[in-house]
Coordinates of C-alpha atoms in Angstrom, one line a residue:
M12 CA -65.1 0.8 -7.9
A13 CA -66.8 3.6 -7.4
E14 CA -65.9 5.6 -9.4
V15 CA -65.9 3.5 -12.4
L16 CA -69.6 3.7 -12.4
G17 CA -69.5 6.6 -12.0
M18 CA -71.1 7.3 -8.1
F19 CA -70.3 10.4 -5.8
T20 CA -67.4 10.1 -3.3
V21 CA -67.2 11.4 -0.6
Q22 CA -63.6 12.3 0.4
Q23 CA -61.6 11.3 3.5
T24 CA -59.5 13.6 5.2
I25 CA -58.2 13.6 8.8
G26 CA -59.6 15.5 11.2
N27 CA -56.9 18.4 13.2
V28 CA -56.9 19.0 17.3
L29 CA -56.0 22.0 19.7
C30 CA -53.0 20.6 21.5
C31 CA -54.1 19.9 25.2
K32 CA -51.6 22.9 26.2
C33 CA -50.2 25.6 24.2
G34 CA -53.4 25.4 22.2
I35 CA -52.6 24.9 18.5
S36 CA -53.7 23.3 15.8
M37 CA -52.1 19.9 14.8
Q38 CA -53.0 16.0 13.7
P39 CA -54.2 13.9 16.8
N40 CA -52.4 11.5 18.9
A41 CA -52.4 9.5 21.5
A42 CA -51.5 11.9 24.2
H43 CA -53.2 15.3 23.2
M44 CA -50.0 17.4 22.7
C45 CA -47.9 19.1 19.8
A46 CA -44.5 17.8 19.4
K47 CA -42.4 20.8 21.4
C48 CA -45.1 20.5 24.5
L49 CA -44.5 16.8 24.7
R50 CA -40.8 16.9 24.5
S51 CA -40.7 19.7 27.6
E52 CA -43.0 17.7 29.1
V53 CA -40.6 14.4 28.8
D54 CA -37.2 13.6 28.0
I55 CA -36.2 10.4 26.8
T56 CA -33.2 10.8 26.9
E57 CA -32.9 11.3 30.6
D58 CA -31.2 8.1 31.8
L59 CA -28.9 7.7 29.1
Q60 CA -25.0 8.7 29.3
K61 CA -24.2 11.2 28.4
H62 CA -19.9 11.5 29.0
V63 CA -17.8 8.3 28.1
V64 CA -14.7 8.0 28.8
I65 CA -12.5 5.5 26.5
V66 CA -8.9 4.1 26.7
H67 CA -6.9 4.7 23.9
C68 CA -2.7 3.6 22.9
P69 CA -1.2 5.9 20.7
E70 CA 1.1 3.9 19.6
C71 CA -1.0 1.3 18.0
D72 CA -4.7 2.9 17.7
G73 CA -6.0 0.1 19.8
Y74 CA -9.3 0.4 22.0
L75 CA -9.5 -1.2 25.2
Q76 CA -12.3 -3.5 25.5
P77 CA -12.5 -4.5 29.3
P78 CA -10.6 -6.7 30.6
R79 CA -8.2 -7.4 28.3
S80 CA -9.1 -7.1 24.8
W81 CA -8.0 -4.4 22.7
I82 CA -9.8 -3.1 19.3
K83 CA -8.0 -1.5 16.4
A84 CA -10.0 1.3 14.5
Q85 CA -9.6 4.7 12.9
L86 CA -10.9 8.0 13.7
E87 CA -14.7 8.2 12.3
S88 CA -15.0 4.6 10.7
K89 CA -17.6 1.5 11.0
E90 CA -15.7 0.1 13.8
L91 CA -15.0 2.3 15.9
L92 CA -18.9 3.6 15.8
T93 CA -19.5 -0.4 16.8
F94 CA -17.2 0.6 19.6
C95 CA -18.9 3.4 21.1
I96 CA -22.2 2.6 20.5
K97 CA -21.6 -0.5 22.3
K98 CA -20.0 0.9 25.4
L99 CA -23.4 2.8 26.1
K100 CA -25.4 1.8 28.7
N101 CA -29.2 1.1 29.4
L102 CA -29.4 2.1 25.6
N103 CA -32.0 -1.1 25.4
K104 CA -34.4 0.8 26.3
V105 CA -34.6 3.1 23.4
K106 CA -34.7 2.1 19.9
L107 CA -31.9 3.5 17.8
V108 CA -32.6 5.0 14.4
N109 CA -29.4 6.1 13.7
A110 CA -25.6 7.9 14.8
E111 CA -23.5 10.0 13.5
F112 CA -19.8 11.5 13.7
I113 CA -19.8 15.2 15.3
W114 CA -16.1 16.4 13.4
T115 CA -13.9 17.7 16.7
E116 CA -10.4 18.6 16.8
P117 CA -8.2 15.7 16.9
H118 CA -6.3 16.9 19.6
S119 CA -8.7 17.4 22.2
K120 CA -9.4 14.3 22.5
R121 CA -12.6 14.1 22.3
I122 CA -15.2 12.1 20.2
K123 CA -18.9 13.6 19.3
I124 CA -21.5 11.3 18.2
R125 CA -25.1 12.0 17.7
L126 CA -27.7 9.6 18.1
K127 CA -31.1 9.6 17.3
V128 CA -33.2 7.1 19.0
Q129 CA -37.6 6.7 19.7
K130 CA -39.6 5.0 22.8
E131 CA -43.0 4.6 23.0
V132 CA -43.9 7.0 25.8
L133 CA -47.6 9.2 26.5
N134 CA -50.7 6.3 25.6
G135 CA -48.7 5.0 23.1
A136 CA -47.9 8.1 20.8
V137 CA -43.6 7.7 20.1
L138 CA -41.3 10.6 20.6
E139 CA -37.9 10.4 18.7
Q140 CA -35.3 12.5 19.8
S141 CA -31.2 13.2 19.1
Y142 CA -29.1 13.8 21.4
I143 CA -24.9 14.4 21.5
V144 CA -22.6 11.6 23.3
E145 CA -19.2 13.1 24.3
Y146 CA -16.6 10.5 24.7
V147 CA -13.3 11.9 26.1
V148 CA -10.3 9.6 25.4
Q149 CA -7.7 8.7 27.2
D150 CA -3.8 8.1 26.8
Q151 CA -3.0 4.5 28.0
M152 CA -0.9 2.0 25.9
C153 CA -1.2 -1.3 25.8
D154 CA 0.5 -5.0 27.2
S155 CA 2.8 -5.1 23.8
C156 CA 3.5 -1.5 23.0
S157 CA 4.4 -0.8 26.1
K158 CA 7.1 -3.3 26.2
V159 CA 8.1 -2.3 23.0
Q160 CA 8.4 0.7 24.4
V161 CA 10.9 -0.7 27.5
N162 CA 12.6 -3.3 25.2
P163 CA 12.1 -3.7 21.8
D164 CA 13.6 -6.3 21.6
Q165 CA 11.5 -7.8 24.5
W166 CA 9.5 -10.3 21.3
V167 CA 8.1 -14.0 22.0
A168 CA 8.0 -14.9 18.5
A169 CA 10.0 -14.9 15.6
V170 CA 9.4 -15.5 11.7
Q171 CA 11.8 -17.0 9.7
L172 CA 11.2 -16.2 6.1
R173 CA 14.2 -17.7 3.8
Q174 CA 15.0 -18.3 0.1
H175 CA 18.2 -19.7 -1.4
V176 CA 18.3 -17.6 -5.0
S177 CA 20.3 -15.1 -5.9
H178 CA 16.9 -12.7 -6.2
R179 CA 14.7 -10.5 -4.0
R180 CA 11.9 -10.9 -6.4
T181 CA 9.8 -13.1 -4.2
F182 CA 10.1 -10.9 -1.1
F183 CA 9.4 -8.2 -3.7
Y184 CA 6.0 -9.9 -4.1
L185 CA 5.4 -11.2 -0.7
E186 CA 5.5 -7.6 0.8
Q187 CA 2.6 -6.2 -1.5
L188 CA 0.1 -9.4 -0.1
I189 CA 0.9 -8.8 3.4
I190 CA 0.5 -5.2 3.6
K191 CA -3.0 -6.3 1.1
H192 CA -3.9 -8.4 3.9
D193 CA -2.2 -6.8 7.0
A194 CA -0.8 -9.4 8.1
A195 CA 2.0 -7.9 9.5
N196 CA -0.2 -5.4 11.3
R197 CA 0.5 -7.4 15.0
A198 CA 4.3 -7.0 14.4
I199 CA 6.8 -5.4 16.5
K200 CA 9.8 -5.4 14.6
I201 CA 10.0 -5.8 10.6
Q202 CA 14.2 -7.2 10.0
Q203 CA 15.4 -6.5 5.9
L204 CA 18.2 -9.0 5.8
D205 CA 20.5 -10.6 3.0
Q206 CA 18.0 -13.5 2.0
G207 CA 14.5 -12.4 3.3
I208 CA 13.0 -11.4 6.5
D209 CA 12.5 -11.7 9.9
F210 CA 9.5 -11.0 11.7
F211 CA 9.0 -10.5 15.7
F212 CA 6.1 -10.8 17.7
G213 CA 4.6 -10.0 21.2
H214 CA 2.2 -13.4 21.0
R215 CA 3.7 -16.8 20.1
S216 CA -0.6 -16.8 18.8
H217 CA -0.3 -13.7 16.3
A218 CA 3.4 -15.4 14.6
L219 CA 1.0 -18.9 14.2
K220 CA -1.4 -16.8 12.9
F221 CA 1.4 -15.2 10.2
V222 CA 2.8 -18.0 9.4
D223 CA -0.7 -20.0 7.9
F224 CA -0.9 -16.2 5.6
V225 CA 2.8 -17.3 4.6
S226 CA 1.8 -20.6 4.1
R227 CA -1.4 -20.2 1.3
V228 CA 0.3 -18.0 -0.3
V229 CA 3.9 -18.5 -1.2
L230 CA 5.0 -22.9 -1.2
V231 CA 6.6 -22.9 2.3
R232 CA 7.9 -25.9 5.1
T233 CA 8.3 -25.1 8.4
R234 CA 10.2 -25.8 11.4
N235 CA 9.7 -24.3 14.2
A236 CA 11.6 -24.1 17.9
K237 CA 11.3 -22.7 21.2
Q238 CA 14.2 -22.1 24.2
L239 CA 14.0 -21.0 28.3
A240 CA 13.8 -17.2 27.7
S241 CA 13.1 -17.3 31.8
H242 CA 12.0 -19.7 35.3
D243 CA 10.4 -18.1 38.3
H244 CA 10.5 -21.9 40.6
K245 CA 8.0 -20.4 43.3
S246 CA 5.1 -19.1 41.2
N247 CA 6.0 -22.0 38.3
I248 CA 6.2 -19.4 35.2
V249 CA 8.1 -20.4 32.8
N250 CA 8.2 -18.1 29.4
Y251 CA 10.0 -19.2 25.9
K252 CA 11.3 -17.4 23.2
Y253 CA 9.3 -19.3 19.4
T254 CA 11.3 -19.8 16.8
F255 CA 10.1 -20.1 13.4
S256 CA 12.0 -20.7 10.4
V257 CA 9.9 -20.9 6.6
E258 CA 11.6 -21.9 3.9
I259 CA 10.3 -20.7 0.6
S260 CA 10.0 -23.1 -2.4
P261 CA 13.9 -21.8 -4.8
V262 CA 11.4 -22.0 -8.6
C263 CA 9.9 -19.0 -9.0
R264 CA 7.9 -17.4 -11.8
E265 CA 9.8 -18.3 -15.3
D266 CA 12.8 -20.4 -14.3
L267 CA 14.0 -23.7 -15.9
I268 CA 13.2 -26.7 -14.3
C269 CA 15.0 -30.1 -15.1
L270 CA 12.4 -32.9 -13.7
P271 CA 13.3 -34.9 -11.4
P272 CA 12.7 -38.3 -13.5
K273 CA 10.5 -40.1 -10.6
V274 CA 8.7 -36.7 -10.5
A275 CA 8.6 -36.9 -14.3
A276 CA 7.4 -40.2 -14.2
S277 CA 4.6 -39.6 -11.4
L278 CA 3.1 -36.7 -13.1
G279 CA 2.1 -38.4 -16.7
N280 CA 5.9 -38.3 -18.3
I281 CA 5.9 -34.2 -18.4
G282 CA 9.2 -32.8 -19.6
P283 CA 11.7 -33.4 -18.4
L284 CA 12.5 -29.3 -19.7
V285 CA 9.6 -27.1 -18.1
I286 CA 8.7 -23.1 -17.4
C287 CA 7.6 -22.7 -14.6
T288 CA 4.2 -20.3 -14.9
K289 CA 2.5 -19.0 -11.7
V290 CA 3.8 -19.6 -7.9
S291 CA 1.6 -19.8 -5.2
N292 CA 0.9 -22.3 -2.3
S293 CA 1.3 -24.8 -5.2
I294 CA 2.9 -24.6 -8.4
A295 CA 2.4 -24.0 -12.4
L296 CA 4.4 -26.2 -14.7
L297 CA 3.7 -25.9 -18.6
D298 CA 5.6 -28.2 -20.9
P299 CA 7.1 -25.0 -24.0
F300 CA 7.4 -27.8 -26.7
T301 CA 3.9 -30.1 -26.5
L302 CA 1.4 -27.7 -24.2
R303 CA 1.0 -30.0 -20.6
H304 CA 1.1 -28.7 -18.0
C305 CA 0.7 -29.7 -14.3
F306 CA 0.6 -28.0 -10.9
L307 CA 2.2 -29.2 -7.4
D308 CA 1.3 -29.2 -4.3
A309 CA 3.4 -28.3 -1.0
D310 CA 3.5 -32.3 0.3
Q311 CA 4.0 -33.0 -3.9
Y312 CA 7.3 -30.2 -4.3
W313 CA 9.1 -31.2 -0.3
R314 CA 8.7 -34.9 -1.1
A315 CA 10.9 -35.0 -3.4
S316 CA 12.1 -31.0 -4.4
F317 CA 14.4 -30.2 -6.5
K318 CA 15.9 -26.9 -8.2
P319 CA 15.6 -24.1 -10.8
L320 CA 18.4 -25.3 -14.0
L321 CA 17.8 -21.8 -14.4
S322 CA 17.1 -18.7 -13.3
S323 CA 15.3 -15.8 -14.9
R324 CA 18.9 -13.5 -14.1
Q325 CA 20.4 -15.5 -17.1
L326 CA 17.8 -15.0 -19.8
V327 CA 19.3 -13.9 -23.2
E328 CA 17.7 -11.0 -25.3
Y329 CA 17.1 -12.8 -29.0
V330 CA 15.3 -11.3 -32.2
V331 CA 12.1 -13.2 -34.1
L332 CA 12.8 -13.3 -37.4
D333 CA 10.7 -15.3 -38.4
V334 CA 7.2 -17.5 -37.1
D335 CA 5.0 -19.8 -38.3
V336 CA 2.5 -21.3 -36.7
V337 CA 2.0 -24.8 -36.1
S338 CA -1.0 -25.4 -33.6
E339 CA -4.2 -23.1 -32.8
E340 CA -4.9 -21.1 -29.1
V341 CA -4.8 -22.8 -25.8
N342 CA -6.5 -21.5 -22.3
I343 CA -4.3 -23.1 -19.4
G344 CA -5.3 -22.2 -16.4
G345 CA -6.5 -18.4 -17.3
S346 CA -2.6 -17.4 -20.1
K347 CA -3.0 -18.6 -23.9
Y348 CA -0.6 -20.4 -25.5
V349 CA 0.4 -20.9 -28.8
L350 CA 2.5 -23.7 -30.5
A351 CA 5.1 -22.3 -33.8
D352 CA 8.5 -22.8 -34.9
I353 CA 10.3 -20.0 -34.6
Q354 CA 13.6 -18.8 -36.4
V355 CA 15.7 -16.2 -33.7
A356 CA 19.3 -14.6 -32.9
R357 CA 21.3 -12.7 -30.0
V358 CA 20.7 -9.5 -30.2
S359 CA 24.6 -9.9 -28.9
D360 CA 25.7 -12.0 -32.1
F361 CA 24.7 -9.0 -34.3
G362 CA 27.2 -7.9 -36.5
K363 CA 29.8 -10.9 -35.2
N364 CA 28.4 -14.1 -36.8
D365 CA 25.0 -15.3 -39.0
T366 CA 23.9 -18.2 -36.5
I367 CA 20.5 -18.8 -36.6
F368 CA 18.4 -20.7 -34.2
S369 CA 15.3 -22.2 -34.5
V370 CA 13.2 -23.0 -31.9
R371 CA 9.8 -24.6 -31.1
T372 CA 8.0 -22.1 -28.5
H373 CA 4.8 -21.3 -26.9
L374 CA 4.6 -17.8 -27.4
G375 CA 2.9 -18.0 -30.7
H376 CA 0.4 -15.7 -30.2
L377 CA 3.0 -12.8 -29.5
L378 CA 6.2 -13.1 -31.4
D379 CA 6.2 -11.4 -34.9
A380 CA 9.2 -11.3 -37.0
G381 CA 10.9 -8.4 -36.1
D382 CA 10.0 -8.9 -32.0
Y383 CA 12.6 -9.2 -29.9
A384 CA 12.0 -12.3 -27.1
L385 CA 14.2 -13.2 -23.5
G386 CA 15.2 -16.9 -23.7
Y387 CA 17.7 -19.2 -22.4
D388 CA 20.7 -19.9 -23.9
L389 CA 21.2 -23.6 -23.7
Y390 CA 23.5 -23.9 -26.8
R391 CA 25.8 -21.9 -24.4
A392 CA 25.5 -22.8 -21.4
N393 CA 27.4 -25.2 -18.9
S394 CA 24.6 -26.9 -16.9
N395 CA 25.9 -28.7 -13.9
D396 CA 22.5 -30.3 -12.3
F397 CA 22.9 -33.9 -11.8
E398 CA 19.3 -34.5 -12.4
L399 CA 20.7 -33.7 -16.6
E400 CA 22.4 -35.7 -16.1
K401 CA 20.0 -38.6 -15.3
Y402 CA 18.5 -38.9 -18.5
K403 CA 20.9 -40.9 -21.3
G404 CA 20.4 -40.0 -24.3
L405 CA 18.3 -36.8 -23.6
V406 CA 18.7 -33.9 -26.5
L407 CA 18.4 -30.6 -25.3
P408 CA 16.9 -27.6 -27.3
E409 CA 19.2 -24.5 -28.3
V410 CA 16.9 -21.7 -26.9
I411 CA 14.0 -21.8 -25.0
L412 CA 12.1 -18.9 -25.0
I413 CA 10.9 -17.6 -21.9
K414 CA 8.3 -13.9 -22.6
K415 CA 8.2 -11.1 -25.0
S416 CA 10.8 -8.4 -24.8
Y417 CA 10.0 -4.7 -25.1
E418 CA 13.1 -3.1 -24.0
E419 CA 13.9 -0.9 -27.2
K420 CA 10.9 0.1 -26.5
R421 CA 11.8 1.1 -22.6
Q422 CA 14.4 2.6 -24.1
K423 CA 12.2 5.5 -25.1
K424 CA 10.7 6.4 -21.8
R425 CA 13.8 5.1 -19.8
G426 CA 13.5 8.4 -17.1
K427 CA 9.9 9.4 -17.1
P428 CA 8.1 8.5 -14.4
R429 CA 5.2 5.9 -13.2
S430 CA 2.1 7.4 -13.2
W431 CA 1.6 4.3 -9.9
K432 CA 3.2 3.5 -6.9
L433 CA 3.4 1.0 -4.7
K434 CA 3.4 1.0 -1.1
S435 CA 6.4 -0.7 1.8
L436 CA 6.4 -2.2 5.2
I437 CA 8.8 -0.7 7.1
M438 CA 11.8 -2.3 8.0
E439 CA 15.1 -2.1 10.1
V440 CA 17.7 -2.8 6.6
D441 CA 20.6 -5.2 8.1
N442 CA 24.2 -3.0 6.3
S443 CA 26.7 -4.6 7.7
G444 CA 28.5 -5.7 4.3
K445 CA 26.5 -3.4 2.4
G446 CA 28.2 -1.9 -0.4
R447 CA 26.8 0.2 -3.6
D448 CA 26.8 -2.7 -6.5
Q449 CA 23.6 -4.5 -3.8
E450 CA 22.4 -1.2 -3.4
Q451 CA 22.2 -1.3 -7.5
K452 CA 21.7 -4.5 -7.3
M453 CA 18.6 -4.6 -5.3
N454 CA 17.4 -1.3 -7.0
S455 CA 17.4 -3.2 -10.4
E456 CA 15.0 -5.6 -8.9
Y457 CA 12.9 -3.5 -7.8
E458 CA 12.7 -2.1 -11.3
H459 CA 12.1 -5.3 -13.4
F460 CA 9.6 -6.3 -10.6
L461 CA 8.1 -3.8 -11.1
R462 CA 7.8 -4.7 -14.6
D463 CA 7.2 -7.7 -14.0
L464 CA 3.8 -5.9 -13.4
E465 CA 2.8 -4.1 -15.7
E466 CA 4.0 -6.6 -18.5
N467 CA 1.5 -9.4 -16.4
P468 CA -2.1 -9.0 -15.9
D469 CA -2.0 -11.9 -13.9
L470 CA 0.7 -10.8 -11.2
R471 CA -1.0 -8.0 -10.1
F472 CA -4.5 -9.4 -10.0
N473 CA -4.0 -10.4 -6.1
I474 CA -1.5 -6.8 -4.9
S475 CA -2.9 -3.6 -4.9
L476 CA -1.1 -0.5 -7.0
Y477 CA -1.2 3.6 -5.8
R478 CA -1.9 6.1 -8.2
D479 CA 0.8 8.9 -8.0
K480 CA -0.3 12.2 -6.6
E481 CA 3.1 13.7 -8.2
Y482 CA 2.4 12.6 -11.3
Q483 CA 2.8 14.8 -14.5
Q484 CA 2.3 14.1 -18.2
S485 CA 4.9 16.5 -19.2
E486 CA 3.0 17.7 -21.9
T487 CA 6.6 16.5 -24.6
T488 CA 5.2 13.4 -24.0
S489 CA 4.7 11.7 -27.4
V490 CA 1.6 9.4 -27.8
A491 CA 4.3 6.9 -29.6
D492 CA 7.1 7.0 -26.9
G493 CA 5.2 4.2 -25.8
E494 CA 3.0 2.1 -28.1
D495 CA 3.1 -1.0 -27.4
V496 CA 4.8 -1.0 -24.3
P497 CA 2.3 -3.1 -21.9
S498 CA 1.4 0.0 -18.8
I499 CA -1.3 -0.2 -16.6
P500 CA -4.2 0.9 -17.1
L501 CA -5.9 4.1 -14.3
E502 CA -9.2 1.9 -14.0
E503 CA -6.6 -0.6 -11.9
L504 CA -5.2 1.5 -9.4
L505 CA -6.4 3.1 -5.4
A506 CA -6.9 6.3 -4.5
D507 CA -4.3 6.9 -1.7
I508 CA -6.1 7.8 0.8
D509 CA -4.2 10.1 3.0
L510 CA -6.4 11.1 6.6
N511 CA -4.3 14.4 7.3
D512 CA -5.0 15.2 3.9
I513 CA -8.4 15.1 4.2
D514 CA -8.4 17.2 7.2
V515 CA -6.8 20.0 5.1
E516 CA -9.1 19.9 3.2
E517 CA -11.7 20.3 4.8
D518 CA -10.3 23.2 7.1
D519 CA -10.9 24.9 3.8
I520 CA -14.8 24.3 2.9
R521 CA -15.3 25.9 6.8
E522 CA -13.0 29.1 5.7

C-alpha cells in the first residue's frame, strides 16, 4: 500500500548473531548455536537402531515377518523398503523425512538404507540428521520351501485344469493371464499334461485362491475331494490332501455352435447357428446372419451345457469374389460388424471346378473382392450333432465365414522373427507317449495363438507382451513385405527388465 502511495518504506532484514560456542556469524535460532555445534552437542540418532538382522528365504525370495508370516519382496523395491523400516525400534521418537537404499554387492548379505530424520532439541530448535542402517541377511528356508526340498511331492492341495478339446489355445491364453497377475506364485510344482495343467500347492487356502482366479477369467465348473493323508491318534491331528477338479468349457472363440432349442428359446429365439466371439467368465454369442447377440454366464451355460458344432481346426480358406453391403456398421461389445452378401469360392477348388457360394456374413467391413477369408464348409461337412437333428426343416447355409485370412501375405514374412515375445510358466512336461508329431502339433498351435494375438487387439488387451532384445530388423526387409499384415505396435510392448542387466550397467557406470 505504501509503495502505491509513493511513501518511503524501510526494508525489514533478519540480523545475524554469533554462535555461543564457535563464534561464527549465523541466523538466530532457539539454541543460539550453529548447525555444526548443535550436532556435536546433540545426537538425535543415538537411541536408534543401526544394525538389524533379517531372515530371508533364498528359494522364494521371502522375508520373515515374525512370528510365522513371510513377505515376498525384490531387492530395492518399495515392499522391501517398507519391511526394513518397520523392523526398526524407537523410530517413533523422531520424524522420518526420507529413506533410500545404498547399493551393496548382491552376495554380501548386507542391505544398507540411508534415513533422514528430524527431532526437536534444545529450546525448540529442530535438528535434521542422516544416518545409515545396516541389515544383515540370514538365509533360512520358509516352511513351504523346506517341505519341497525334503520331498518335492509333499503337496497339500492340487488344482487340475482340464478342457476336453483337441487344441491348447485356451491354455496358452490362460497361461499369460496367470503370469500377468502372478496367480501361481504359491505353486510348489506345475505339471503340463496332454489335456490340461496340474498346479500343486502347499496349503489349501492357496489352491482356493487360485481356483477363484481361474473362475474369474474363464468359464469353469469346479468339483473338490479330499483324501486322508495321515492321522495321529495320540494328538488327534488329521492331515488331508485336497484335489480341485476345474473343468473349462469346451466352447472357444471362433467356434460354430448349434444352440439347443431350450437355450435358443430362453435367449429370444436367437440362431440356432451362432458364432462364439469372446470367452471370459461368460460366453459372447453372435448370429452372423442377423447380428443379434447374447451372453451366457457360468450358471446359464452349465445348466444346459453344449459343445461346438465345428471348431477352429476345421476352418477352410475361401477367396472373396464379390461383396454387396446390406446394412450399416453396428458396434457390439466394442467390435464392429457389417452385414453383407458375399460370393466366395474355395481356394482348394481353383483349377478343379467353378463352384461358387453366395453367403451372408457379418464381415462386410473387413472383406473386399480379392481378399481371403476363413470359414466353415457346411456344404461338405458331415455333422452328427444331436442338437442339430432337433431342428426339423432347418436349412443349413453352405458356408459361414469367421474371419479374414492373411495366410498369403504371411508367406512373404515366413521365417522372419517377431519384435515381441511372451513369457511362459516353468512347468514339468509329461512326455510319456509323445512323439515328434505331438511336438509339431504343439508348435503349430502356439504359432496360431501368436497370430491370433496380432490380429485381435481385444485378445491381447489383458496380457503382457514384451520387446525382444535379440530382435534386429534386417536391412533387406522391404516395407511391402509386411503390407496389410496385422502386427503389434511398439507402444503396446513392455520392456523385459532383467536385474542382472541392471547390475552390469551400474558396474559399467562406476568404472
